[in-house]
XYZ file of C-alpha atoms in Angstrom:
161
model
C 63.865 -87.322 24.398
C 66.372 -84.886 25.744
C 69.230 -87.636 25.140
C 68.000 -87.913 21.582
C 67.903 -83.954 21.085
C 71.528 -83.937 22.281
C 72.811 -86.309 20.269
C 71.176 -84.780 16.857
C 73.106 -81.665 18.126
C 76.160 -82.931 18.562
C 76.215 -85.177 15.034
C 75.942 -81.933 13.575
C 78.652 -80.341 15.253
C 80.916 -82.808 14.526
C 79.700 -82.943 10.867
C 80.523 -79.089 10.751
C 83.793 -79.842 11.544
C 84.196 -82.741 9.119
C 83.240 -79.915 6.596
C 86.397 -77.951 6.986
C 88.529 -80.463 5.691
C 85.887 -81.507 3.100
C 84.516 -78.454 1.771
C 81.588 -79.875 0.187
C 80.151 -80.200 2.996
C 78.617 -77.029 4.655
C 79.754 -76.250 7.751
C 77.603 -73.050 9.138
C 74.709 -75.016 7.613
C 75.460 -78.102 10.343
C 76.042 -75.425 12.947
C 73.022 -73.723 12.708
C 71.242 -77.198 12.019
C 72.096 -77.837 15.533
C 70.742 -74.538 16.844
C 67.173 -75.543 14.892
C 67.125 -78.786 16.236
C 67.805 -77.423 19.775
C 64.849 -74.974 19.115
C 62.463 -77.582 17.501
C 62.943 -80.118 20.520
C 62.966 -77.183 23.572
C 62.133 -73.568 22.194
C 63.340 -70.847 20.446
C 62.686 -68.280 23.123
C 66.615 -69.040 24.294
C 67.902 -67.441 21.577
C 67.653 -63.497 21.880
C 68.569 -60.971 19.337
C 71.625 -60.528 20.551
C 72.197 -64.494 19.755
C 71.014 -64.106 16.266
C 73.341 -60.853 15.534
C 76.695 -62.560 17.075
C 76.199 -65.607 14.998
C 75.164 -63.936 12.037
C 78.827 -61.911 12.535
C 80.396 -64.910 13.272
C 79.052 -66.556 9.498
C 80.557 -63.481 8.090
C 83.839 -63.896 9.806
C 83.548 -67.863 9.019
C 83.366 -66.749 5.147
C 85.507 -63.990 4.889
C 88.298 -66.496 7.037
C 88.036 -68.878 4.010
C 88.399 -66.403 1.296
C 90.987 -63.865 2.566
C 93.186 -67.285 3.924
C 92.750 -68.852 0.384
C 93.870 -65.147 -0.855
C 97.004 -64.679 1.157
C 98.320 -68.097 0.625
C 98.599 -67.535 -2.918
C 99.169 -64.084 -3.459
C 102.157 -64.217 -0.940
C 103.479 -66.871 -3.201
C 103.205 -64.857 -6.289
C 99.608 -66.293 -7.386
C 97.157 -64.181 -9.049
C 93.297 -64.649 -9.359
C 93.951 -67.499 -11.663
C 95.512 -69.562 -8.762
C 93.470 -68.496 -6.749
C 89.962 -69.513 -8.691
C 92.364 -72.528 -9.847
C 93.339 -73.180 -6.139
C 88.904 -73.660 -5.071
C 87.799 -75.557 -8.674
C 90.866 -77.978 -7.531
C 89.414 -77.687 -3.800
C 86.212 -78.594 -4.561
C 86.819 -81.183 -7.342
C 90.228 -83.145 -5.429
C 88.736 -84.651 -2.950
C 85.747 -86.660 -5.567
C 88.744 -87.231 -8.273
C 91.760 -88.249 -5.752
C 90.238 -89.850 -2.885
C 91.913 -89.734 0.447
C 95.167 -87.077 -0.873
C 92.847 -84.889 -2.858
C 92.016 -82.048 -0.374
C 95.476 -81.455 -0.376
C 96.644 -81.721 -4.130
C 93.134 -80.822 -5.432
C 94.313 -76.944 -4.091
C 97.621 -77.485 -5.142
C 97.582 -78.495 -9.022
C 94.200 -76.432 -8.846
C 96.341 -73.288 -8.648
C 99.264 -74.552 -10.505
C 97.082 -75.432 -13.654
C 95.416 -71.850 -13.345
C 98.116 -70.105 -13.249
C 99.926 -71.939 -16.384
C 97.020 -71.540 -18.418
C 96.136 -67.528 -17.770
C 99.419 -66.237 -17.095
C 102.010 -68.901 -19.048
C 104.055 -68.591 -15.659
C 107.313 -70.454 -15.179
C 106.615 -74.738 -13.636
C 108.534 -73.792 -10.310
C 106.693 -70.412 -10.267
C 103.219 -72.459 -10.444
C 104.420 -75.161 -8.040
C 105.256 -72.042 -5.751
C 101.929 -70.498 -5.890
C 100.563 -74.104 -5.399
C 102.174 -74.862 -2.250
C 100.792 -70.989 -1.422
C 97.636 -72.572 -1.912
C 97.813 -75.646 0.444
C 99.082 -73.237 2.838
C 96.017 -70.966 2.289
C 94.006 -73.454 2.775
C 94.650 -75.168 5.817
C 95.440 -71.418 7.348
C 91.495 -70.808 6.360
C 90.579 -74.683 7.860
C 92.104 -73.873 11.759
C 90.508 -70.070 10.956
C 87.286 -71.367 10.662
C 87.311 -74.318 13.276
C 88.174 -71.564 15.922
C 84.827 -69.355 14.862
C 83.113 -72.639 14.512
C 83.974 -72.938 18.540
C 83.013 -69.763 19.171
C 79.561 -70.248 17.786
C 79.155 -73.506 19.648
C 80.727 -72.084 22.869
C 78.357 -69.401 22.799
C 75.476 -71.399 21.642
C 76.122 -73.624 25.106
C 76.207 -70.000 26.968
C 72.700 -69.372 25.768
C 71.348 -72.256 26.074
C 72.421 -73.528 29.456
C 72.904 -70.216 31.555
């Protein structure tokens, strides 16, 4: 049963991680998913408060990663809100329309299109703020692996002190 428990954990590790690179897919959910099933098999009683507040800081960090990353890459290209609200629709929606190369120009024509429509900007301005947003992006992705390992590292430290 242990065996089992452990390998329920770990598939949702790994599934968190799949989720940075296909944001559909809800990473802290898998993360703490682990933490429940680790609970439900053993008990809770491993997990203090102090557990519960570090991870709950470490969600917050995990969110705020994504958003100021996506953020910086396009405002430091020039991009305004519309790229960036262009830059996650295209996020969200590239991967389902372009299979395989769409979490990369989902971003990308995401914030380009945005950014023509709202502000009428220049084509090599918007291609500019789009390549911004790919940056953004994948900035946010290693952001959010490393607190990901954090909250698994110190998940393991609880759990097996």
């Amino acid at each position: 049963m242990a065996i089992l428990c452990w390998v329920l954990i770990i598939v949702s590790f790994v599934v968190s991680f799949v989720g940075l690179v296909y944001p559909i897919i809800p990473s802290v959910l898998f993360v703490a998913l682990g933490f429940v099933i680790y609970g439900l098999f053993y008990d809770f009683s491993s997990y203090s408060w102090l557990f519960w507040v570090v991870q709950g800081l470490l969600v917050v960090a995990l969110f705020l990663a994504d958003y100021i990353a996506n953020i910086i890459g396009v405002k430091k290209f020039g991009g305004t809100k519309a790229g960036v609200w262009g830059s996650t629709v295209g996020l969200l929606v590239g991967p389902f329309v372009i299979p395989g190369f769409g979490i990369i120009l989902g971003p990308f024509i995401g914030a380009i299109v945005g950014e023509l429509i709202v502000h009428r900007t220049t084509i090599s301005n918007a291609v500019k703020i789009g390549v911004g947003s790919v940056i953004g992006f994948f900035s946010g992705a290693i952001s959010k692996g490393f607190i990901q390992l954090l909250m698994i590292a110190y998940f393991l430290y609880a759990v097996l002190k």
